[in-house]
GROMACS .gro file of N, CA and C in nm:
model
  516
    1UNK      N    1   1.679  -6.539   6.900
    1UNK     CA    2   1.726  -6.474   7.022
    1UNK      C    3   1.624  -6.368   7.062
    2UNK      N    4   1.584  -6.382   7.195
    2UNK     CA    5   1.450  -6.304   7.228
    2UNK      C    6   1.571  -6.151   7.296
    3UNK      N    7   1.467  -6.025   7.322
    3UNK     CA    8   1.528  -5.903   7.379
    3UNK      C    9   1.494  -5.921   7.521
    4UNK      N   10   1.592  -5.836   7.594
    4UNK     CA   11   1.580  -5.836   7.696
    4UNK      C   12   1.474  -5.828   7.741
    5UNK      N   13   1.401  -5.870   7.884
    5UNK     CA   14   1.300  -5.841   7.963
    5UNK      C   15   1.247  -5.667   7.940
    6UNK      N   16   1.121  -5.628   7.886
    6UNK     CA   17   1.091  -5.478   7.914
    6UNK      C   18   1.161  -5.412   7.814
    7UNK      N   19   1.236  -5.462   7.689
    7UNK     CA   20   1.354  -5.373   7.633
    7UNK      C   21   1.234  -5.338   7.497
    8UNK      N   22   1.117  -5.416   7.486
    8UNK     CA   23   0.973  -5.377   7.397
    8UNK      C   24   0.976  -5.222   7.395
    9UNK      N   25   0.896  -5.188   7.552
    9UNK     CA   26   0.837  -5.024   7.595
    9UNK      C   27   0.980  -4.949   7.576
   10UNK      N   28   1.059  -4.946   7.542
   10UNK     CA   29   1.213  -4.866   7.491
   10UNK      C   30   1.190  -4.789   7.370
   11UNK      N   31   1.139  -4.601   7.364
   11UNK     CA   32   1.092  -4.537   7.292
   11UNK      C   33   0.951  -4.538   7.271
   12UNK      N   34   0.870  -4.573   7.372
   12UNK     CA   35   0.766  -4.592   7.380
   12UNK      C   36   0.726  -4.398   7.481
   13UNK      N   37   0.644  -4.343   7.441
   13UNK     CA   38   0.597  -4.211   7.518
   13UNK      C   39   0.531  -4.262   7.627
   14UNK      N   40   0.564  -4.190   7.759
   14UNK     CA   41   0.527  -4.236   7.868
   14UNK      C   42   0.540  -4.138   7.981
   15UNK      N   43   0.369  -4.141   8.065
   15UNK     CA   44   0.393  -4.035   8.161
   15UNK      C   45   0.427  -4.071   8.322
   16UNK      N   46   0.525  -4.040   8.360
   16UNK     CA   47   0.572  -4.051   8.524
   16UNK      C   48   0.509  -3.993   8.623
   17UNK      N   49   0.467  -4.031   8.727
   17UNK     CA   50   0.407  -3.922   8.815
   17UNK      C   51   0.449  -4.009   8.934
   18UNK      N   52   0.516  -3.899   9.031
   18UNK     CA   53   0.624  -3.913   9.133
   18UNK      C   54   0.540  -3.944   9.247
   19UNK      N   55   0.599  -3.927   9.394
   19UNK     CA   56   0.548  -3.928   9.515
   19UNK      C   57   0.543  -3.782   9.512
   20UNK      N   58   0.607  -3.682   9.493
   20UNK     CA   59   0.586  -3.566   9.536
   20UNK      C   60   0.496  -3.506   9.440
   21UNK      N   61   0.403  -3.584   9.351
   21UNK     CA   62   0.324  -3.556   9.265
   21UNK      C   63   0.375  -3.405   9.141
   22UNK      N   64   0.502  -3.438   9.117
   22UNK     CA   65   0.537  -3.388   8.996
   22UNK      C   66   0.489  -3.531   8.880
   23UNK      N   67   0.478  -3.455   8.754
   23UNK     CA   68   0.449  -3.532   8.630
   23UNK      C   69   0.581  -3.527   8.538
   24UNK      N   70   0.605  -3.589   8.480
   24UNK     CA   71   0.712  -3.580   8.360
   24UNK      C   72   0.641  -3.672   8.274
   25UNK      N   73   0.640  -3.623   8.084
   25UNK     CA   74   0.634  -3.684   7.976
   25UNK      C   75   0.759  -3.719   7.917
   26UNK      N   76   0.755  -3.804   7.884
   26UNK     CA   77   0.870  -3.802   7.763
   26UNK      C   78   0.885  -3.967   7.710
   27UNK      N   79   1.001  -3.993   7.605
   27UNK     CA   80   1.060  -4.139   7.607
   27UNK      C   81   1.096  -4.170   7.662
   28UNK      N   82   1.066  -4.303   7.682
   28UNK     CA   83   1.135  -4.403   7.764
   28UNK      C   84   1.289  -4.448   7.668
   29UNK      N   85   1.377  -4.351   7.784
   29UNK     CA   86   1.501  -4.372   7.688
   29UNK      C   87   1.570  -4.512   7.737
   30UNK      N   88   1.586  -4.553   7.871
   30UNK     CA   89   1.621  -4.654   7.909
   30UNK      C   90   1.616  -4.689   8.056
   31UNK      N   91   1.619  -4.790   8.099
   31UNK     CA   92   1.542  -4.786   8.246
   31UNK      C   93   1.612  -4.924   8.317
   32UNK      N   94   1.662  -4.910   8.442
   32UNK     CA   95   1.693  -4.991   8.523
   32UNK      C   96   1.592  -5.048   8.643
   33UNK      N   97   1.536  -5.195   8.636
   33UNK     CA   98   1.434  -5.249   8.726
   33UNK      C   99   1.419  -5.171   8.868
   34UNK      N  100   1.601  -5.171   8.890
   34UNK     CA  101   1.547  -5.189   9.060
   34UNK      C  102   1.601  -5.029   9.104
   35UNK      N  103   1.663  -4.965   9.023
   35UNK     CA  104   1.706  -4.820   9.001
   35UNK      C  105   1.654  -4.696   8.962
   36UNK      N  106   1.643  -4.681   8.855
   36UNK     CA  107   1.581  -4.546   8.773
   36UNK      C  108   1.552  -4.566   8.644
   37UNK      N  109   1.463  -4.458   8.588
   37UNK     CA  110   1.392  -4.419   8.430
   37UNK      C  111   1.509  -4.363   8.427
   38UNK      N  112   1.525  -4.338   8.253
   38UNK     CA  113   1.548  -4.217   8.221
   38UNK      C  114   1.456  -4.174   8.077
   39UNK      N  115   1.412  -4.037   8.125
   39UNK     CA  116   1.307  -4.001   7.987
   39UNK      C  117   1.395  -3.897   7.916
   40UNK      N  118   1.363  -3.891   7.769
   40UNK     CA  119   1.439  -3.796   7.707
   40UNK      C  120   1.326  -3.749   7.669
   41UNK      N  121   1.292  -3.612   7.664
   41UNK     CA  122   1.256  -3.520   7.598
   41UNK      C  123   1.310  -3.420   7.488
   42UNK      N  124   1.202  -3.407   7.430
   42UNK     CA  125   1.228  -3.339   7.275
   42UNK      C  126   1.192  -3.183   7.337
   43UNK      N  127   1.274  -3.081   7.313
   43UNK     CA  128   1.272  -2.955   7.347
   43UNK      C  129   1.201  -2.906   7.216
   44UNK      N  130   1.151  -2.752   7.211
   44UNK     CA  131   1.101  -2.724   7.079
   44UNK      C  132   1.207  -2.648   7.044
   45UNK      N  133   1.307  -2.627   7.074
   45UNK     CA  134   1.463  -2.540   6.987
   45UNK      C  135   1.489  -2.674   6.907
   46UNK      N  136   1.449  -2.797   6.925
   46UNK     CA  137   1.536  -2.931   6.860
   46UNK      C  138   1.618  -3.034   6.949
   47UNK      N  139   1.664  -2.955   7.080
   47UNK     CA  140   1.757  -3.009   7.182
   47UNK      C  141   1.681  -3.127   7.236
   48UNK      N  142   1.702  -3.225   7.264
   48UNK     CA  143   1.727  -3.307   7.385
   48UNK      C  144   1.752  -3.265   7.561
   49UNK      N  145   1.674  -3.327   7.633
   49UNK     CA  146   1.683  -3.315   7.772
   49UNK      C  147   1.675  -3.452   7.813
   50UNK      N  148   1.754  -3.484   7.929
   50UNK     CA  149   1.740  -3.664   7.994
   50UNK      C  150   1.731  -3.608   8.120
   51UNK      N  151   1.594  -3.702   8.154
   51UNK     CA  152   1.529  -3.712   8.299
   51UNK      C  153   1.566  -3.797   8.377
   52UNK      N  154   1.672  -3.831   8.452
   52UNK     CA  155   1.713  -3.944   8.577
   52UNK      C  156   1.573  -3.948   8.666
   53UNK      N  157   1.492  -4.036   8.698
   53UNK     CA  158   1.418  -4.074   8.779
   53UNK      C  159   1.439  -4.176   8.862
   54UNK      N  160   1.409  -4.153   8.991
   54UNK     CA  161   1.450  -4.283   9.110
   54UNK      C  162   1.337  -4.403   9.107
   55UNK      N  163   1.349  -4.495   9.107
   55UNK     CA  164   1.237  -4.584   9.067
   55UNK      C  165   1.169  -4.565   9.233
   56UNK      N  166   1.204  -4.547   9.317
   56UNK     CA  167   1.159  -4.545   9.466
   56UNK      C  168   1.068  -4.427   9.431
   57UNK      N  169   1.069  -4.329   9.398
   57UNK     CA  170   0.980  -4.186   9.409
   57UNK      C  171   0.906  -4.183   9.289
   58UNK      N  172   0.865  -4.302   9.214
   58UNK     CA  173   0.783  -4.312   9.090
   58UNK      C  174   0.624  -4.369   9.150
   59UNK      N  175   0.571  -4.297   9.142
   59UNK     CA  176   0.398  -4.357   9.173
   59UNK      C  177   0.341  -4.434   9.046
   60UNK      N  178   0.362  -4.381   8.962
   60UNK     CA  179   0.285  -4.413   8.856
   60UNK      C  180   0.332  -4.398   8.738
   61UNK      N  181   0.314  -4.469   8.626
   61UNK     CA  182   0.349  -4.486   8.480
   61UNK      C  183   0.238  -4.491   8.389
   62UNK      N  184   0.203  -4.420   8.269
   62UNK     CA  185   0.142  -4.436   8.192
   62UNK      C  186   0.146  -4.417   8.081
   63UNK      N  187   0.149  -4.522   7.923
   63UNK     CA  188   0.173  -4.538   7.843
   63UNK      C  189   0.115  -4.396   7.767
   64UNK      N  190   0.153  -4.303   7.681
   64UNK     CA  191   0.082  -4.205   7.604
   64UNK      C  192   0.082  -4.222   7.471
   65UNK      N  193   0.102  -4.406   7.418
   65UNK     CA  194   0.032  -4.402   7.266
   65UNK      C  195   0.139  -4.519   7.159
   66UNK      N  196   0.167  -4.563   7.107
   66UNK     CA  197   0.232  -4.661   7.047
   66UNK      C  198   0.374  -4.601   7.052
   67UNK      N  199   0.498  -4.720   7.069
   67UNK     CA  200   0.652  -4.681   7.036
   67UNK      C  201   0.653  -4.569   6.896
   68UNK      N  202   0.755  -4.501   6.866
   68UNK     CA  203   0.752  -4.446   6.772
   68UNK      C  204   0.905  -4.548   6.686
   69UNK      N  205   0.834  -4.574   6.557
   69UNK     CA  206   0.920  -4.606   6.526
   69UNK      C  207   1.106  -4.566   6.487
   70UNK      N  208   1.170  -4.611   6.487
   70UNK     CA  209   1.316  -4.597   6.511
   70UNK      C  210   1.369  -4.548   6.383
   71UNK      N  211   1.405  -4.365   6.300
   71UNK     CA  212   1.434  -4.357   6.215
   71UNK      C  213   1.565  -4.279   6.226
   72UNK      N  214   1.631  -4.273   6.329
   72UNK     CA  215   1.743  -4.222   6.389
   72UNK      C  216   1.851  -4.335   6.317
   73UNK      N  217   1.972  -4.242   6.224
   73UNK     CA  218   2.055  -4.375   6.228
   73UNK      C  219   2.192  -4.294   6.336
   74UNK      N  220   2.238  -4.428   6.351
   74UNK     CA  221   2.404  -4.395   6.393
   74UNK      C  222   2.431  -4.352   6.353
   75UNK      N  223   2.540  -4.250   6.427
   75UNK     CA  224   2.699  -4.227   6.367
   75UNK      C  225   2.785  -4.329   6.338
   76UNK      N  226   2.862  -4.292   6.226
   76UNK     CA  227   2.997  -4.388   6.228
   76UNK      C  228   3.083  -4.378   6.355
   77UNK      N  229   3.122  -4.486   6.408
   77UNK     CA  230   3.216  -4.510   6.492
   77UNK      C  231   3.403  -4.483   6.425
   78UNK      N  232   3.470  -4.386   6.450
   78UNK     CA  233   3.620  -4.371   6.428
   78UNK      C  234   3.689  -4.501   6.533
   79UNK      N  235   3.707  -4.617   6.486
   79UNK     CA  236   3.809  -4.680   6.560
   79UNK      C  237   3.917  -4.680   6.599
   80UNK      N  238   3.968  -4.621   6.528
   80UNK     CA  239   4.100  -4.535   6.516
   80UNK      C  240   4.101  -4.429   6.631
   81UNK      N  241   4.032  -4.343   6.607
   81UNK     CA  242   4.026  -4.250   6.755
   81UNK      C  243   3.990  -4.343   6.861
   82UNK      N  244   3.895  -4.425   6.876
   82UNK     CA  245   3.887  -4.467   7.025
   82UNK      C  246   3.954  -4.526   7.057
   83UNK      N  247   4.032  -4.620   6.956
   83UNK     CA  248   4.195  -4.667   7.024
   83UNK      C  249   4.289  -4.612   7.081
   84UNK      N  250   4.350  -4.457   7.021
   84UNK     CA  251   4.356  -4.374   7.035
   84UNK      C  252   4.375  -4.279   7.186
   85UNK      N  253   4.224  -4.304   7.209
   85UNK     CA  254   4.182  -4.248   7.336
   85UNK      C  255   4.191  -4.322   7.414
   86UNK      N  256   4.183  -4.445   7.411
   86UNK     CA  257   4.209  -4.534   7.509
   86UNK      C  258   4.363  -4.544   7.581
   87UNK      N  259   4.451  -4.521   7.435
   87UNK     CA  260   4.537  -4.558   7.467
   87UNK      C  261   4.655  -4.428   7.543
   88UNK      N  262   4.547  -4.290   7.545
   88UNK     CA  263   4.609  -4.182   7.592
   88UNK      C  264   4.546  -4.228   7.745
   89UNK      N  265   4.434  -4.185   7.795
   89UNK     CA  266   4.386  -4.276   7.906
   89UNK      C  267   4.457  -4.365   7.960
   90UNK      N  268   4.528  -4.489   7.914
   90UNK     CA  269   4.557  -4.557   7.967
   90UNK      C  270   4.701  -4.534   7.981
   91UNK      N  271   4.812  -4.418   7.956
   91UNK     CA  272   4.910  -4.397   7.945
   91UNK      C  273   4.862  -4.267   8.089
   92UNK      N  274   4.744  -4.201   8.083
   92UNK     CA  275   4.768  -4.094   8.193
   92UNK      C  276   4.748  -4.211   8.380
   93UNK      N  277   4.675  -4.323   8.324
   93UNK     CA  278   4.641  -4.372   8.454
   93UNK      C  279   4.769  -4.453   8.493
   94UNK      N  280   4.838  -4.525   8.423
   94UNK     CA  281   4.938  -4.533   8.470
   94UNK      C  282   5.073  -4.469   8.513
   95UNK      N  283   5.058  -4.335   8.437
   95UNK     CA  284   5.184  -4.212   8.510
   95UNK      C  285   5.054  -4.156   8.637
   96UNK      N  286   4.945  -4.150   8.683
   96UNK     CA  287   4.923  -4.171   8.802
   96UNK      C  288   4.927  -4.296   8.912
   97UNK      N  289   4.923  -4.369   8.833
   97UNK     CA  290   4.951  -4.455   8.943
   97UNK      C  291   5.120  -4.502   8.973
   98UNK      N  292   5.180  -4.442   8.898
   98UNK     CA  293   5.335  -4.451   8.913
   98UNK      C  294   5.393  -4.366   9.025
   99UNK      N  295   5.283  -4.232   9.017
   99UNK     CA  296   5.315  -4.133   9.117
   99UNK      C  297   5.276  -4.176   9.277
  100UNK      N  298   5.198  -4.272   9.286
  100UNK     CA  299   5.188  -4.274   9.433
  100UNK      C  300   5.236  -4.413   9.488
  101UNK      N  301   5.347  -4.365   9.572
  101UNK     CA  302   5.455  -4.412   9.642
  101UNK      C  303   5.370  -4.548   9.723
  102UNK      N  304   5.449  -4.667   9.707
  102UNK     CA  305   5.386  -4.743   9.799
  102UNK      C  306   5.422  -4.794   9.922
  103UNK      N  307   5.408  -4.803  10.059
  103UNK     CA  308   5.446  -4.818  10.172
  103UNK      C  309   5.545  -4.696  10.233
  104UNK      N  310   5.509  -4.568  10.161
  104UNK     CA  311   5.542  -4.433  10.248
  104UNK      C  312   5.462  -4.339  10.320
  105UNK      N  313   5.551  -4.281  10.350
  105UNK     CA  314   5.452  -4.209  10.517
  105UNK      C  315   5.352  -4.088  10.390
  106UNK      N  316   5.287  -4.044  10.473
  106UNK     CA  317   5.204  -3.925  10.384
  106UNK      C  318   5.279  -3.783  10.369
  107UNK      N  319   5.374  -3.777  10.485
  107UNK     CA  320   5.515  -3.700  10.433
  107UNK      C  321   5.551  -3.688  10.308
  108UNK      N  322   5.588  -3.836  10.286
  108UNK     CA  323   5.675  -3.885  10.166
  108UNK      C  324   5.589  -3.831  10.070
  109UNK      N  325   5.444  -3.911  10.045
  109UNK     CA  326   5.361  -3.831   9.904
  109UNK      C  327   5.328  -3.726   9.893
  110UNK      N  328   5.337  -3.662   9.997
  110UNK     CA  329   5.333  -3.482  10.048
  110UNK      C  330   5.438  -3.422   9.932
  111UNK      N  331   5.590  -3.490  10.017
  111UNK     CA  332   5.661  -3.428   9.918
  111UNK      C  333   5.662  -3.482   9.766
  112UNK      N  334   5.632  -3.591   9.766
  112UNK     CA  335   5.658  -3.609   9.608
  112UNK      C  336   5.559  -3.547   9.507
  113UNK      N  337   5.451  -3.503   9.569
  113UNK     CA  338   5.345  -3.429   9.485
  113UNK      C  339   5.410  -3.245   9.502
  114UNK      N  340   5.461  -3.256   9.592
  114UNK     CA  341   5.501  -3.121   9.575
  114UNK      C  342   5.580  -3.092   9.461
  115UNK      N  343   5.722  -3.188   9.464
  115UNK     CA  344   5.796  -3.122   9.407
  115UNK      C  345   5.787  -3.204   9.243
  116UNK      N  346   5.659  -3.326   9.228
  116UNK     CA  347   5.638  -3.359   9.070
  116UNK      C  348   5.541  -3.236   9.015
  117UNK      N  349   5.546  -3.123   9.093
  117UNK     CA  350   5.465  -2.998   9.045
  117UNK      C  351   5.538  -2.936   8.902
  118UNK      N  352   5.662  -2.930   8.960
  118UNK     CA  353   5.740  -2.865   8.845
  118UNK      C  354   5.860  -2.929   8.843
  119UNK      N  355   5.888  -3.091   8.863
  119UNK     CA  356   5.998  -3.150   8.829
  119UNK      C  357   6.000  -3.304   8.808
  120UNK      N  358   6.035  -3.324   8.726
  120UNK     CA  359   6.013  -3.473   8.678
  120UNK      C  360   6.085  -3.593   8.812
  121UNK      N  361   5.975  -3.618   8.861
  121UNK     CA  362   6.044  -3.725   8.993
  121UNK      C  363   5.916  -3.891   8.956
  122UNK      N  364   6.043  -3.937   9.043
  122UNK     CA  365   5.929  -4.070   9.021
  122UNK      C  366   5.988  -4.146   9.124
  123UNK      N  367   5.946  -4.286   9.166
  123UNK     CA  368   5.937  -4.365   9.287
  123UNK      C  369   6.102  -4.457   9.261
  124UNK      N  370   6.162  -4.495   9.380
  124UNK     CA  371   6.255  -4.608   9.423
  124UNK      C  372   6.267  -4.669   9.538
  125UNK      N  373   6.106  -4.761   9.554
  125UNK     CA  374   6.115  -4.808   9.688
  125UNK      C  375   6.033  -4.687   9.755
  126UNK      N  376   6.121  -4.632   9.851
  126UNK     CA  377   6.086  -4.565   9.960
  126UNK      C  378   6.129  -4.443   9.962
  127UNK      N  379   6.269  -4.406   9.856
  127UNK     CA  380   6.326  -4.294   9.814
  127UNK      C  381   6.205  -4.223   9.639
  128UNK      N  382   6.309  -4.091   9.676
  128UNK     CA  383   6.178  -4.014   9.550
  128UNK      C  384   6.326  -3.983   9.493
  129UNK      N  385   6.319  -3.995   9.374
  129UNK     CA  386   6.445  -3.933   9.279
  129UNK      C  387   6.371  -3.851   9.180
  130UNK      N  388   6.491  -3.735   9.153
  130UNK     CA  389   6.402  -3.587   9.129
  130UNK      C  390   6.524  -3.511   9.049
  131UNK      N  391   6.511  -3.567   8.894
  131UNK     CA  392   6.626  -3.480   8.885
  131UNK      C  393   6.757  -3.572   8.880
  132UNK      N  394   6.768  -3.650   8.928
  132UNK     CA  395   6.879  -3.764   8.978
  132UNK      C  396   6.908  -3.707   9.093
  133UNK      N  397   6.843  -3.635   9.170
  133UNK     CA  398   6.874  -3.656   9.292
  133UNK      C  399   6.800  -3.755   9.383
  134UNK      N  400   6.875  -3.821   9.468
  134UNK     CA  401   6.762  -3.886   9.586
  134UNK      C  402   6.761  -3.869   9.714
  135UNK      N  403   6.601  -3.864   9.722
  135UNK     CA  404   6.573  -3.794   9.875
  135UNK      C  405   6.493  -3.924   9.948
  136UNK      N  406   6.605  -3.969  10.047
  136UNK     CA  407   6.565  -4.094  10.141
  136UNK      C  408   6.482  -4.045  10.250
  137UNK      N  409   6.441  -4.066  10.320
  137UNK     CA  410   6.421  -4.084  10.422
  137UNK      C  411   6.448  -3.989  10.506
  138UNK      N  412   6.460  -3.879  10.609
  138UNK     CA  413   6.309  -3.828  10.628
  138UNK      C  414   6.258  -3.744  10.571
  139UNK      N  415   6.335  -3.746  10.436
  139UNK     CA  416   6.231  -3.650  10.340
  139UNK      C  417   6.341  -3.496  10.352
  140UNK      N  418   6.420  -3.458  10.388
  140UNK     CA  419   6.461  -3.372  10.425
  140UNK      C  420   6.549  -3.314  10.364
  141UNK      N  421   6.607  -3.193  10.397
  141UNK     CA  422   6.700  -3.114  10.283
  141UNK      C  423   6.833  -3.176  10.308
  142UNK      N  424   6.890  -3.243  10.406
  142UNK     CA  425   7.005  -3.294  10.463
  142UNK      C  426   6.991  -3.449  10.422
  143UNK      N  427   6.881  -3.486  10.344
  143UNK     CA  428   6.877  -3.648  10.367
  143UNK      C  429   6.843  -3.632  10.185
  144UNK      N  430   6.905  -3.554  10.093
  144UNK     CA  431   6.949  -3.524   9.979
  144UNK      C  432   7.111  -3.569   9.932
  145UNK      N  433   7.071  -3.634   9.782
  145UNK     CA  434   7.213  -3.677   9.726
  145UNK      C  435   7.224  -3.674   9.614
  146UNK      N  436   7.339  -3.635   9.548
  146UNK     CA  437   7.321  -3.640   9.386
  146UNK      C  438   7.474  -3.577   9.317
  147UNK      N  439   7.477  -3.654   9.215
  147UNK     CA  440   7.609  -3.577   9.152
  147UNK      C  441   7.623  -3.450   9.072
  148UNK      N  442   7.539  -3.407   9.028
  148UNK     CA  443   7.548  -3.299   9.025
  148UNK      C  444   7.497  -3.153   9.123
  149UNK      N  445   7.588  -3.093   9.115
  149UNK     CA  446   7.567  -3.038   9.246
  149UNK      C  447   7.421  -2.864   9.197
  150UNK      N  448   7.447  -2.840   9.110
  150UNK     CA  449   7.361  -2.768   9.046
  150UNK      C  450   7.172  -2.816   9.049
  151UNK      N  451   7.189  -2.944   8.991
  151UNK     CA  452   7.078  -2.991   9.047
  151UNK      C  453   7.018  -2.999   9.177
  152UNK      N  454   7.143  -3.069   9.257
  152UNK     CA  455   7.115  -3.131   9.343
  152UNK      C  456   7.073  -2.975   9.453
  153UNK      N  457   7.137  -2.851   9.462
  153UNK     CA  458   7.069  -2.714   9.546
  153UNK      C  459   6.891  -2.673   9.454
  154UNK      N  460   6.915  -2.723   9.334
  154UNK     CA  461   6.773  -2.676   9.271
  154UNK      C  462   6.679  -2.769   9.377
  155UNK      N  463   6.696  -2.870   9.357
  155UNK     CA  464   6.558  -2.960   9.423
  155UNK      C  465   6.555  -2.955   9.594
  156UNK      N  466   6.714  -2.912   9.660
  156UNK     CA  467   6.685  -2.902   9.817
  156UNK      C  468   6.606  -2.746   9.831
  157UNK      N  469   6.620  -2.657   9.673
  157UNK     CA  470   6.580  -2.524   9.709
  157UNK      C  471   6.440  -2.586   9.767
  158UNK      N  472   6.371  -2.640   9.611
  158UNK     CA  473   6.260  -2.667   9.642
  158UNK      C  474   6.150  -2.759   9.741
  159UNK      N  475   6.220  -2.809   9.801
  159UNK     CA  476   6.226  -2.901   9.874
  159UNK      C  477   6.207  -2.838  10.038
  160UNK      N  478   6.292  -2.745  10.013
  160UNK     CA  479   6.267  -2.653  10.166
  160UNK      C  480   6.133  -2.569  10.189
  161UNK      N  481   6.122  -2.489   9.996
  161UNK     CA  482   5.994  -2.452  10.033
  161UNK      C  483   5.871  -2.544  10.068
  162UNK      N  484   5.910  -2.646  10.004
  162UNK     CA  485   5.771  -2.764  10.074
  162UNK      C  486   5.805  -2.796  10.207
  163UNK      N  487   5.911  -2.803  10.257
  163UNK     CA  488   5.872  -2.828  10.390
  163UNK      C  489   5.850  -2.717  10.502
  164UNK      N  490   5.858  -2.622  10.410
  164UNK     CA  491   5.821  -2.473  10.521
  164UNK      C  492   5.686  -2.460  10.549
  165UNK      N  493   5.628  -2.548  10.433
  165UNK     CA  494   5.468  -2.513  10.443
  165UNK      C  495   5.352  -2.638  10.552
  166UNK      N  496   5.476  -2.696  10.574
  166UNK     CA  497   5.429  -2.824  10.655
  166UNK      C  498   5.455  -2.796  10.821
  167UNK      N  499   5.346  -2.826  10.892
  167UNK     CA  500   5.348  -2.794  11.010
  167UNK      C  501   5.472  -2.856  11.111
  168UNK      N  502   5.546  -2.837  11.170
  168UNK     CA  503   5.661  -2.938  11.265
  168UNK      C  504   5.545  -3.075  11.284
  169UNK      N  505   5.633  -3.158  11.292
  169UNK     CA  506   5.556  -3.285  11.379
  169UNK      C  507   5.547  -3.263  11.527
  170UNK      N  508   5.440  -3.326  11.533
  170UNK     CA  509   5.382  -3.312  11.733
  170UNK      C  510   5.493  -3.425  11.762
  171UNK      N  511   5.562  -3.383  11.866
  171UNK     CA  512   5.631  -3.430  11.974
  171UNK      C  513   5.504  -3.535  12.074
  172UNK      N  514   5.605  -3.678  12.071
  172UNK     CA  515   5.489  -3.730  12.183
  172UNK      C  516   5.484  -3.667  12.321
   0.00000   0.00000   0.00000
């Protein structure tokens, strides 16, 4: 099995010189044909620096001396954590994408981001339930329902302050 096209010059020292006639040295850390370099440089504290270069504003390339050979090993990979992480990730993207309402006015996600600020609400259709209360249609403190009645003044409290902060609708 042969390496990719160009994947040889990979850690190879190499000098860039731009259109605006800046120079950069460094490795060739990895490089896209029709895109960009990127060079890493060795700082003298020990640090690392990575150079994004546009392949459009590159004039010139020049080799500064044989690859250095490869005595860097890996880290161990924790599989366990990146499962892990994946699987927190993939638990936050779907409680965002749970949050936005589908086929409602921008009212509607107005309010439902308002009041999932500080209250556990989530989607039914076209209604937002908040609390066990539900708020149909037009979103309003009068267009509120729920059996408990304690709840149900907590979320029209809040509910009013979000709509105080919203401009009236323009009249045609």
């Amino acid at each position: 099995m042969s390496a990719a096209p160009g994947t040889q010059f990979l850690g190879a020292p190499i000098k860039v010189s731009t259109i605006d006639d800046e120079e950069l040295e460094g490795e060739l850390f990895c490089y896209d044909v029709n895109h960009y370099v990127v060079l890493r440089q060795e700082r003298p504290n020990g640090t690392q620096d990575f150079k994004w270069i546009r392949i459009n504003v590159i004039r010139e390339v020049k080799s500064l001396g044989p690859i250095k050979p490869q005595t860097e090993q890996l880290p161990p990979i924790d599989l366990a954590q990146i499962a892990e992480r994946a699987a927190e990730a993939e638990a936050k993207a779907e409680k965002l994408a749970s949050n936005q309402g589908v086929g409602v006015t921008q009212l509607a996600q107005e309010v439902f981001d308002f009041l999932s600020k500080t209250m556990d609400c989530s989607w039914d259709k076209e209604d937002i339930i908040c609390f066990g209360v539900r708020i149909k249609k037009p979103y309003s403190v009068e267009s509120c329902s729920g059996e408990n009645q304690e709840t149900l003044a907590r979320v029209k409290k809040v509910l009013e302050k979000c709509l105080e902060k919203k401009p009236p609708p323009k009249k045609p």
